[in-house]
PDB file of C-alpha atoms in Angstrom:
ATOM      1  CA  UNK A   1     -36.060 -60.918 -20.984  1.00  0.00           C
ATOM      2  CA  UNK A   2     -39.005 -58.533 -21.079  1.00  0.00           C
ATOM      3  CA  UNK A   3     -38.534 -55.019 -21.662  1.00  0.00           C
ATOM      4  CA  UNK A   4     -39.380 -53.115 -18.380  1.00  0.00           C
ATOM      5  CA  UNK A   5     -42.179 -50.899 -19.086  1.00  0.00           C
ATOM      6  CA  UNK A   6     -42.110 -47.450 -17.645  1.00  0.00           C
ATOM      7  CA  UNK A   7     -43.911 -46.605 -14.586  1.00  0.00           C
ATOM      8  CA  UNK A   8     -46.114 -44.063 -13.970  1.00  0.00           C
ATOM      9  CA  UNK A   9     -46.811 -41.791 -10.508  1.00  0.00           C
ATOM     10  CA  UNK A  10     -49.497 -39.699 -10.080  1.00  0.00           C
ATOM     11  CA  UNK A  11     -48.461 -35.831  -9.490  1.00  0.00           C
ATOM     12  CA  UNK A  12     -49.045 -34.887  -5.812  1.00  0.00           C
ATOM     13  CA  UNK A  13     -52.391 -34.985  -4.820  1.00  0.00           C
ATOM     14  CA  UNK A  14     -53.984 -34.751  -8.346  1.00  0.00           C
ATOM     15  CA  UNK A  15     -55.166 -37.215 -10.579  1.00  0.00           C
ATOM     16  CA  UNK A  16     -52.999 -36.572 -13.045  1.00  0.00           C
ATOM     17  CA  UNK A  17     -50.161 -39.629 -13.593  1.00  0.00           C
ATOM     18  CA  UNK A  18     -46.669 -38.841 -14.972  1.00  0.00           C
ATOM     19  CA  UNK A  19     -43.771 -40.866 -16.383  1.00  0.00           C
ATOM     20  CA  UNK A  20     -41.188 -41.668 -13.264  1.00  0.00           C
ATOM     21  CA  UNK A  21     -38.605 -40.581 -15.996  1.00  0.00           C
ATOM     22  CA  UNK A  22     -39.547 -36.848 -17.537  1.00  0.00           C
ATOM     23  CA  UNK A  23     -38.173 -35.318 -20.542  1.00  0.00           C
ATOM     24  CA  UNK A  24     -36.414 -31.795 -19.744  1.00  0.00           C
ATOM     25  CA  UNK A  25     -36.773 -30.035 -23.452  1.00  0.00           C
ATOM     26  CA  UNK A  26     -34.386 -27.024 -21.911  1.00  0.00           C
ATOM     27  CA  UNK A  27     -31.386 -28.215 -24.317  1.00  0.00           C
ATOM     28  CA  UNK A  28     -33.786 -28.792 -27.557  1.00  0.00           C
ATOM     29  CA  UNK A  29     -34.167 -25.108 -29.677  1.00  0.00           C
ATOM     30  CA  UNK A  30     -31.103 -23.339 -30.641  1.00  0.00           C
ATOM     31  CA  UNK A  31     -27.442 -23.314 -30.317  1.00  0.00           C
ATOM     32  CA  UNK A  32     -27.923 -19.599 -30.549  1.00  0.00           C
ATOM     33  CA  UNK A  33     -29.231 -19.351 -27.156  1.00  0.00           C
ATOM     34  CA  UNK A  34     -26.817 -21.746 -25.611  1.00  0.00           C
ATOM     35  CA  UNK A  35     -23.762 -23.635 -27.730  1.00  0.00           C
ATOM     36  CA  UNK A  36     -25.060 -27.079 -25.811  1.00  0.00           C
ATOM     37  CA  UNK A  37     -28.803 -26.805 -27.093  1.00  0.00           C
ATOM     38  CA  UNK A  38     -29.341 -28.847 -29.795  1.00  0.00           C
ATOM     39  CA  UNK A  39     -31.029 -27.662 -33.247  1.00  0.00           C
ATOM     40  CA  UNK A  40     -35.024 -28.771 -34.210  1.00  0.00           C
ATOM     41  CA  UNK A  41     -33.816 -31.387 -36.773  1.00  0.00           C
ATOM     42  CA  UNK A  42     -31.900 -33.411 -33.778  1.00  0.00           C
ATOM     43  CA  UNK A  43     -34.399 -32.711 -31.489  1.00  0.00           C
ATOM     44  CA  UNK A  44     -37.368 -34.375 -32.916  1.00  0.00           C
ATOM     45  CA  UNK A  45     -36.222 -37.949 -33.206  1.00  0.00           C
ATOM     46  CA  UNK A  46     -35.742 -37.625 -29.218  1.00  0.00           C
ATOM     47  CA  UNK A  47     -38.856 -36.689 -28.508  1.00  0.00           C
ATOM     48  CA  UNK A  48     -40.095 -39.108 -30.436  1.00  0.00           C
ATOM     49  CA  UNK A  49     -38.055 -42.007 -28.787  1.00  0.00           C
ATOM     50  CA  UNK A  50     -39.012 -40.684 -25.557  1.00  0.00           C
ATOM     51  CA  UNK A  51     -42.339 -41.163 -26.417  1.00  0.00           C
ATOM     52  CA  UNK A  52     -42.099 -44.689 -27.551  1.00  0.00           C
ATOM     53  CA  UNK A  53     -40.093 -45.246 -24.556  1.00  0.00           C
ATOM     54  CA  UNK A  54     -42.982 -44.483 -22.367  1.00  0.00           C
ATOM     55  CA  UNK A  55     -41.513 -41.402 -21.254  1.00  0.00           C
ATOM     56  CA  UNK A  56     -44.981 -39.400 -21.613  1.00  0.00           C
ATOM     57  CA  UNK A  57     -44.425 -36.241 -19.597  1.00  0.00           C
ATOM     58  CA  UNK A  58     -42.410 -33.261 -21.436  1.00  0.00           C
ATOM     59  CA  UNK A  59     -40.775 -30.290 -19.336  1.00  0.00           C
ATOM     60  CA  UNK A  60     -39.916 -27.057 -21.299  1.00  0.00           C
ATOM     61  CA  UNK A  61     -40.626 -23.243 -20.646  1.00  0.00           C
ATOM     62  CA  UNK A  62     -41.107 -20.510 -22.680  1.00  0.00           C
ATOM     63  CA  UNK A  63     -37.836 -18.799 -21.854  1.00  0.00           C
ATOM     64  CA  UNK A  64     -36.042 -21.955 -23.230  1.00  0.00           C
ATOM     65  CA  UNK A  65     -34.398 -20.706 -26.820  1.00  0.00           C
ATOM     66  CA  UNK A  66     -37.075 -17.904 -26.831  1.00  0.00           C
ATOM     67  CA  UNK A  67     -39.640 -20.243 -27.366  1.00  0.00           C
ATOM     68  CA  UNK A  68     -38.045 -22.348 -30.100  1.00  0.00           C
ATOM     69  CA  UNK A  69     -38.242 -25.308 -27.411  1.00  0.00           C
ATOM     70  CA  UNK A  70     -41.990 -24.968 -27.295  1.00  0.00           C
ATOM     71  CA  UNK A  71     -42.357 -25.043 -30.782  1.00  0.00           C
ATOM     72  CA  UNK A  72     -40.521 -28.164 -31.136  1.00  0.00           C
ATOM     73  CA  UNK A  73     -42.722 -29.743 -28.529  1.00  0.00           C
ATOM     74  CA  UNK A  74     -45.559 -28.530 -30.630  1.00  0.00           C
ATOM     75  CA  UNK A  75     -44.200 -30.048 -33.573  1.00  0.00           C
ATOM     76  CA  UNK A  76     -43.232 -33.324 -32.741  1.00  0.00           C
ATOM     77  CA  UNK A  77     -46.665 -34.015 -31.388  1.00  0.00           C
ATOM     78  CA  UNK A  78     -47.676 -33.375 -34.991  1.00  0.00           C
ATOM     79  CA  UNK A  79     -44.704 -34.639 -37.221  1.00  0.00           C
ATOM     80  CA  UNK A  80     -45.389 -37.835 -34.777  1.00  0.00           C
ATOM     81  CA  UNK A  81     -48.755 -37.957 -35.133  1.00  0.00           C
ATOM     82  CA  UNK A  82     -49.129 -38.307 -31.167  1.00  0.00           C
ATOM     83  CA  UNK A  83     -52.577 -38.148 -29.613  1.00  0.00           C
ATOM     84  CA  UNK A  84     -52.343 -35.269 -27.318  1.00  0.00           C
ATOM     85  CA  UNK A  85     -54.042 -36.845 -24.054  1.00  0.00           C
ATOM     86  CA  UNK A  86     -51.239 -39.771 -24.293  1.00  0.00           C
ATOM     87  CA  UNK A  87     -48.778 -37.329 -22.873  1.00  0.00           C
ATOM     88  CA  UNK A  88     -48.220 -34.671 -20.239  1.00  0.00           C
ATOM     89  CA  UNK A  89     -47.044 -30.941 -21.323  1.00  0.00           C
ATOM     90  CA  UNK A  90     -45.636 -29.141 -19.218  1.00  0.00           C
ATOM     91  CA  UNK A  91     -44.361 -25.364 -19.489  1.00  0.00           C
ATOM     92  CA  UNK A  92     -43.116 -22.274 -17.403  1.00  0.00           C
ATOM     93  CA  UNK A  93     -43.679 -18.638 -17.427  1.00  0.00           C
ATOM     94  CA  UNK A  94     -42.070 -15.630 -15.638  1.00  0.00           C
ATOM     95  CA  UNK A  95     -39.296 -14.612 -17.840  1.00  0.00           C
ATOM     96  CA  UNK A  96     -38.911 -12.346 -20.953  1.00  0.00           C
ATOM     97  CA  UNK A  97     -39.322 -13.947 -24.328  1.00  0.00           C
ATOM     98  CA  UNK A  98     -37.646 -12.171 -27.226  1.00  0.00           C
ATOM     99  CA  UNK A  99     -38.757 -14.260 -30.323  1.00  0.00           C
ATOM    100  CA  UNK A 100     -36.916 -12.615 -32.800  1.00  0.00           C
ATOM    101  CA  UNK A 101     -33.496 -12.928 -30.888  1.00  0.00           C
ATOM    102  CA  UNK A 102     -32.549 -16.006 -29.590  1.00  0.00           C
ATOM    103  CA  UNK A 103     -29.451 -14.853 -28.768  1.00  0.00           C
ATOM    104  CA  UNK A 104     -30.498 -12.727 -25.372  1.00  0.00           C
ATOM    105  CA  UNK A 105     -29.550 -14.707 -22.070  1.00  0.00           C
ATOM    106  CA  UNK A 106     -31.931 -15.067 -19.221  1.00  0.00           C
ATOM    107  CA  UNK A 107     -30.160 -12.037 -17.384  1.00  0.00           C
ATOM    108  CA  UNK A 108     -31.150  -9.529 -20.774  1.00  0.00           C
ATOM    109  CA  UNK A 109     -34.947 -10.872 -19.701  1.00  0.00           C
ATOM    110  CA  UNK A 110     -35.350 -11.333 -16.037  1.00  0.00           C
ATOM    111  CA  UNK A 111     -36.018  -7.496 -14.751  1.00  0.00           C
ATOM    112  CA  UNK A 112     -39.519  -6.177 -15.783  1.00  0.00           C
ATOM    113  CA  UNK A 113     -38.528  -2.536 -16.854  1.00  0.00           C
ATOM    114  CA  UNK A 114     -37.615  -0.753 -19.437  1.00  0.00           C
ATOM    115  CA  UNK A 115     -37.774  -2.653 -23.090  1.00  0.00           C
ATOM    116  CA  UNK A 116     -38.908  -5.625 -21.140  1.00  0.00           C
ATOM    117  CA  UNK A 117     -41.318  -3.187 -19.163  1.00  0.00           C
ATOM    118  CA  UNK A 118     -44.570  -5.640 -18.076  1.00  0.00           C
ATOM    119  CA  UNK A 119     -42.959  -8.536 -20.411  1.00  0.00           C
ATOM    120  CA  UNK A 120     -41.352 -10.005 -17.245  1.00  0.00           C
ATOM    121  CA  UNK A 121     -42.462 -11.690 -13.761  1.00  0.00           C
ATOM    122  CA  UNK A 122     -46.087 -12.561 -12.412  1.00  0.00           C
ATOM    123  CA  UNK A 123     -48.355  -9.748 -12.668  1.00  0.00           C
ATOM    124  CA  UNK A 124     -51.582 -10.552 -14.015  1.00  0.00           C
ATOM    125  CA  UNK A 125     -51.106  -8.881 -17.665  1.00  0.00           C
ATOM    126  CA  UNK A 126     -47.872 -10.678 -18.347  1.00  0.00           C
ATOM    127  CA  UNK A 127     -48.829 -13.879 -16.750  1.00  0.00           C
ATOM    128  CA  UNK A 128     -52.121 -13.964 -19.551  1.00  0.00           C
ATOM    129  CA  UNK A 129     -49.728 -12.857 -22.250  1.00  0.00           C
ATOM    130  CA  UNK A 130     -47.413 -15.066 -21.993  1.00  0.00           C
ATOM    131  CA  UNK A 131     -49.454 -18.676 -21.387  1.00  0.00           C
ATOM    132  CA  UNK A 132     -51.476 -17.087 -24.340  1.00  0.00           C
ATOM    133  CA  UNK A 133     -47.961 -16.725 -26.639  1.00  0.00           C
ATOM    134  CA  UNK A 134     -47.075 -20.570 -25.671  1.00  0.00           C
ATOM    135  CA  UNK A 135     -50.667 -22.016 -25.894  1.00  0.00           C
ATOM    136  CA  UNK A 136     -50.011 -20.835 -29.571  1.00  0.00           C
ATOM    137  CA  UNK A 137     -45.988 -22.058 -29.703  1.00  0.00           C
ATOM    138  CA  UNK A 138     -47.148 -25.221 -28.455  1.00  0.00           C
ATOM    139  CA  UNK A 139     -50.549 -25.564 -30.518  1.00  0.00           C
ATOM    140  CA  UNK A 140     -52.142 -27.066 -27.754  1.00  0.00           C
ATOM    141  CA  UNK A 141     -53.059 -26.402 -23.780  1.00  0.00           C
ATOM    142  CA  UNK A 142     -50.310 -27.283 -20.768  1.00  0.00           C
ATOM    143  CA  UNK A 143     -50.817 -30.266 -18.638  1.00  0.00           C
ATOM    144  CA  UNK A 144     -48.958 -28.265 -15.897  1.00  0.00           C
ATOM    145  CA  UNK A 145     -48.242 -24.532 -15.624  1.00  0.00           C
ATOM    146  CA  UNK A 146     -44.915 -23.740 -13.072  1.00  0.00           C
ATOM    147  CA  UNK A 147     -43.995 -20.295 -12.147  1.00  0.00           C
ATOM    148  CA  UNK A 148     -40.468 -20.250 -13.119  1.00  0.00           C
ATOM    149  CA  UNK A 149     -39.317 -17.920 -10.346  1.00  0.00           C
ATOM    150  CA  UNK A 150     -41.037 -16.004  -7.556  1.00  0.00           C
ATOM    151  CA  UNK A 151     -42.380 -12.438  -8.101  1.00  0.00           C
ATOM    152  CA  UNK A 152     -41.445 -10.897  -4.878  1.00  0.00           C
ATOM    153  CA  UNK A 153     -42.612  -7.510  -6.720  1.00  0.00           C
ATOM    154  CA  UNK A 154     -46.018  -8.673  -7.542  1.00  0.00           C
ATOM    155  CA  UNK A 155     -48.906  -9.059  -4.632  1.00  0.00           C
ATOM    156  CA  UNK A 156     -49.266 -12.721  -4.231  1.00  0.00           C
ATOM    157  CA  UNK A 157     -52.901 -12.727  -4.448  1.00  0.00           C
ATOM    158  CA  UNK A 158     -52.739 -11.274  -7.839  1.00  0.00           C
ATOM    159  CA  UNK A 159     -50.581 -14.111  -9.087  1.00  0.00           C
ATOM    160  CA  UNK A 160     -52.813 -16.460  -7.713  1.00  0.00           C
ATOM    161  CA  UNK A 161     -55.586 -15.395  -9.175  1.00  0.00           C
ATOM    162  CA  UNK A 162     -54.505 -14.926 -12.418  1.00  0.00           C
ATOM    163  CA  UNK A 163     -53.285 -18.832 -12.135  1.00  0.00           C
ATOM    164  CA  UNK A 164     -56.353 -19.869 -11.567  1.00  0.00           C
ATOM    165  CA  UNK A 165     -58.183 -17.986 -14.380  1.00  0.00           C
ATOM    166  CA  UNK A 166     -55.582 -19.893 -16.562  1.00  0.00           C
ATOM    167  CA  UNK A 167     -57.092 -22.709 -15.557  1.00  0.00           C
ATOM    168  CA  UNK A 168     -60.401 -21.578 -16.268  1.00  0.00           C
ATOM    169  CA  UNK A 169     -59.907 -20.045 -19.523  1.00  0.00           C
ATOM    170  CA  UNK A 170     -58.922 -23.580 -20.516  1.00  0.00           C
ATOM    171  CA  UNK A 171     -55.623 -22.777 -21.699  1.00  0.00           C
ATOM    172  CA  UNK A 172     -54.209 -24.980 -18.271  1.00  0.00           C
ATOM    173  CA  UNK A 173     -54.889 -27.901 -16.357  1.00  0.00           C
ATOM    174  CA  UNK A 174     -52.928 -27.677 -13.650  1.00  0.00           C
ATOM    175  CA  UNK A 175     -50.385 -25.312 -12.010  1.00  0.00           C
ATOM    176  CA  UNK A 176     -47.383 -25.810 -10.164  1.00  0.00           C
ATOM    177  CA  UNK A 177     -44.573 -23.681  -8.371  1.00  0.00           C
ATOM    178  CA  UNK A 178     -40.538 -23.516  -8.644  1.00  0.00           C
ATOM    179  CA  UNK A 179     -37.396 -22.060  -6.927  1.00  0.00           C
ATOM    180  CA  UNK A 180     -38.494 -20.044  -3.855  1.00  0.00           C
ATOM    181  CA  UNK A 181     -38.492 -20.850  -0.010  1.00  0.00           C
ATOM    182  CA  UNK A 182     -40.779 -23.277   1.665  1.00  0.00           C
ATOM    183  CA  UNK A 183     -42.299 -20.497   3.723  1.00  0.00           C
ATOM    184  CA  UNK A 184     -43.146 -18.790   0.001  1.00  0.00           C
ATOM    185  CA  UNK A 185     -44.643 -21.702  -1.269  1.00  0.00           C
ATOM    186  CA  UNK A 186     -46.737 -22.020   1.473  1.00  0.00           C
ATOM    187  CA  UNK A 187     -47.770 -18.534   1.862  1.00  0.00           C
ATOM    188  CA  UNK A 188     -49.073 -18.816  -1.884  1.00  0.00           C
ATOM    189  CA  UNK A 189     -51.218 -22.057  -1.444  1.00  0.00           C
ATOM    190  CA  UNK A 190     -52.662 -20.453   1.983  1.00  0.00           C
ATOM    191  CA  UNK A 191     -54.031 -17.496  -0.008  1.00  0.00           C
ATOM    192  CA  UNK A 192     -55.243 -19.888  -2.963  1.00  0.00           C
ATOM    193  CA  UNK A 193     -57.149 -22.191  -0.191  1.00  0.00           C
ATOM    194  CA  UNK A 194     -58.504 -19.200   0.991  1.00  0.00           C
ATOM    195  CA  UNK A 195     -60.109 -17.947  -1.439  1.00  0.00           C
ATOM    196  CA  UNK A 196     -61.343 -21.445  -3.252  1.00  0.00           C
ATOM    197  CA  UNK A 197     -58.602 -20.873  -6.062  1.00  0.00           C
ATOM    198  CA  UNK A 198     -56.687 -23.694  -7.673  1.00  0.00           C
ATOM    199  CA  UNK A 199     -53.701 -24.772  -5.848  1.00  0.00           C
ATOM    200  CA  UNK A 200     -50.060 -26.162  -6.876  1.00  0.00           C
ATOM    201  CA  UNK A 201     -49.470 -29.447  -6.884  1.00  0.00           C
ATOM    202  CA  UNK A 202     -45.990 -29.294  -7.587  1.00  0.00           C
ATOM    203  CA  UNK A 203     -42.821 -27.989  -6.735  1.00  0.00           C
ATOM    204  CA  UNK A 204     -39.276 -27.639  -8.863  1.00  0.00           C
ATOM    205  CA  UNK A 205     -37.120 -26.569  -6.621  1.00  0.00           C
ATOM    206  CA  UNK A 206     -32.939 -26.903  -7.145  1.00  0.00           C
ATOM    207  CA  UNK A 207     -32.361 -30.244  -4.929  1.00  0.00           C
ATOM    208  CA  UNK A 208     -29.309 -33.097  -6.088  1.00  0.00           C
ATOM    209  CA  UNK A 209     -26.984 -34.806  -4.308  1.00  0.00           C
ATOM    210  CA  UNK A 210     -23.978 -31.989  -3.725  1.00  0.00           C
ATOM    211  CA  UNK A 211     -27.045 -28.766  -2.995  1.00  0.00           C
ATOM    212  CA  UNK A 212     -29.610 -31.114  -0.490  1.00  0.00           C
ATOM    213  CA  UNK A 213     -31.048 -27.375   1.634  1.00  0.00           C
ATOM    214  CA  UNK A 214     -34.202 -28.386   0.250  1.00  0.00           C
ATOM    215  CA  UNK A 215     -34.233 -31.598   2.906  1.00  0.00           C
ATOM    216  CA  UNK A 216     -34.430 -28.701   5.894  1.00  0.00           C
ATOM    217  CA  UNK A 217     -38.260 -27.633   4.896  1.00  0.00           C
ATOM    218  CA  UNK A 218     -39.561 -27.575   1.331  1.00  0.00           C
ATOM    219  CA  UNK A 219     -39.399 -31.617   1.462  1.00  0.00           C
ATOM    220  CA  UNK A 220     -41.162 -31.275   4.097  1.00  0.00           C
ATOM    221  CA  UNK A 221     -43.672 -28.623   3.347  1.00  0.00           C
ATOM    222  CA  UNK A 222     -44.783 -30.070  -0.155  1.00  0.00           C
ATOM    223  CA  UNK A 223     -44.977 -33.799   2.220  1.00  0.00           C
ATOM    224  CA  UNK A 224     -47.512 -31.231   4.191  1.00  0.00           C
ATOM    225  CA  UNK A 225     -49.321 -30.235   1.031  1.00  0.00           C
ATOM    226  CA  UNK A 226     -49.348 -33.225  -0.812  1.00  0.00           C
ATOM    227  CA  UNK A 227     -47.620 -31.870  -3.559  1.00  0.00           C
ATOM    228  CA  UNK A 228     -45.483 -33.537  -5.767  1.00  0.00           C
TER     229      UNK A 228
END
């Protein structure tokens, strides 16, 4: 029998095609950060077999191992010798990355104040730093930019804008949202329409079989916006 080849879905309303099977690179960087993630010499060889797999499209963030999982990413397209438009990057930002630490949890990072003072959420400076810091982990630009979390502290046009002048900078292709409420979402791509800015066309939002809230309205919303 022939070996099923893996399919391929575009990403909401862009042009831009996907595997129907994505890598999640959260558990490749260092043990350090989590006992479950696995170390850069076991991580390679799955990214690799993912790749010959099919399975183009790569999900990591810079939060994950303090960067370590970008870097990994990064290096596998190299060690690999994988053209970079044969697959799909893509990355996070919002949280605090403390390179030379590992160990810190997300909750040591997640409040922008004091030593983490403009190193956390979506304000325009720390948005800029930090797709600048994993344009460099990673070597290369991100398919897909997603806003890890919500800045409720931030005005929304400001992150909007500065999402867009990722884009435009050339350091991202594409942008997409995660984990906030439909009404959120929608608020954010209203002001990006708005003003002719770049909108998300996608949305990560916390959705399985036992936690299924997402089936009241974001399902619905991103059906609305033709996101993915």
């Amino acid at each position: 029998m022939a070996e099923k080849k893996m399919e391929y879905v575009n990403l909401g309303r862009s042009g831009l095609k996907v595997s129907k099977v994505i890598l999640g690179a959260m558990s490749y960087g260092s043990s350090k950060w989590q006992p479950w993630v696995l170390e850069e010499a076991e991580s390679l060889p799955l990214l690799e077999h993912a790749y010959k797999c099919g399975i183009n499209t790569w999900d990591t963030a810079d939060i994950y191992s303090h960067g370590l999982s970008e870097k990994i990413v990064g290096k596998a397209l190299k060690q690999y010798n994988i053209p970079r438009n044969k697959v799909v990057i893509l990355s996070k930002c919002y949280f605090g990355v403390v390179e030379d630490d590992v160990s810190v949890q997300i909750a040591g990072v997640s409040v922008n104040d004091g030593d983490m003072v403009n190193s956390v959420g979506l304000s325009r400076k720390h948005i800029f730093d930090a797709v600048e810091k994993s344009v460099e982990r990673l070597g290369t630009y991100i398919d897909v930019l997603q806003i890890h979390r919500l800045d409720r502290g931030t005005p929304r046009e400001e992150i909007m804008k500065a999402l867009n002048d990722v884009i435009e900078k050339g350091w991202v292709r594409y942008i997409g949202a995660s984990s906030m409420a439909a009404w959120e979402f929608q608020t954010l791509q209203n002001i990006a329409e708005k003003n002719g800015w770049h909108k998300f066309i996608s949305m990560q939002n916390y959705y399985n079989l036992i936690y299924r809230e997402e089936e009241r309205e974001m399902i619905h919303t991103v059906k609305t916006q033709a996101s993915a």
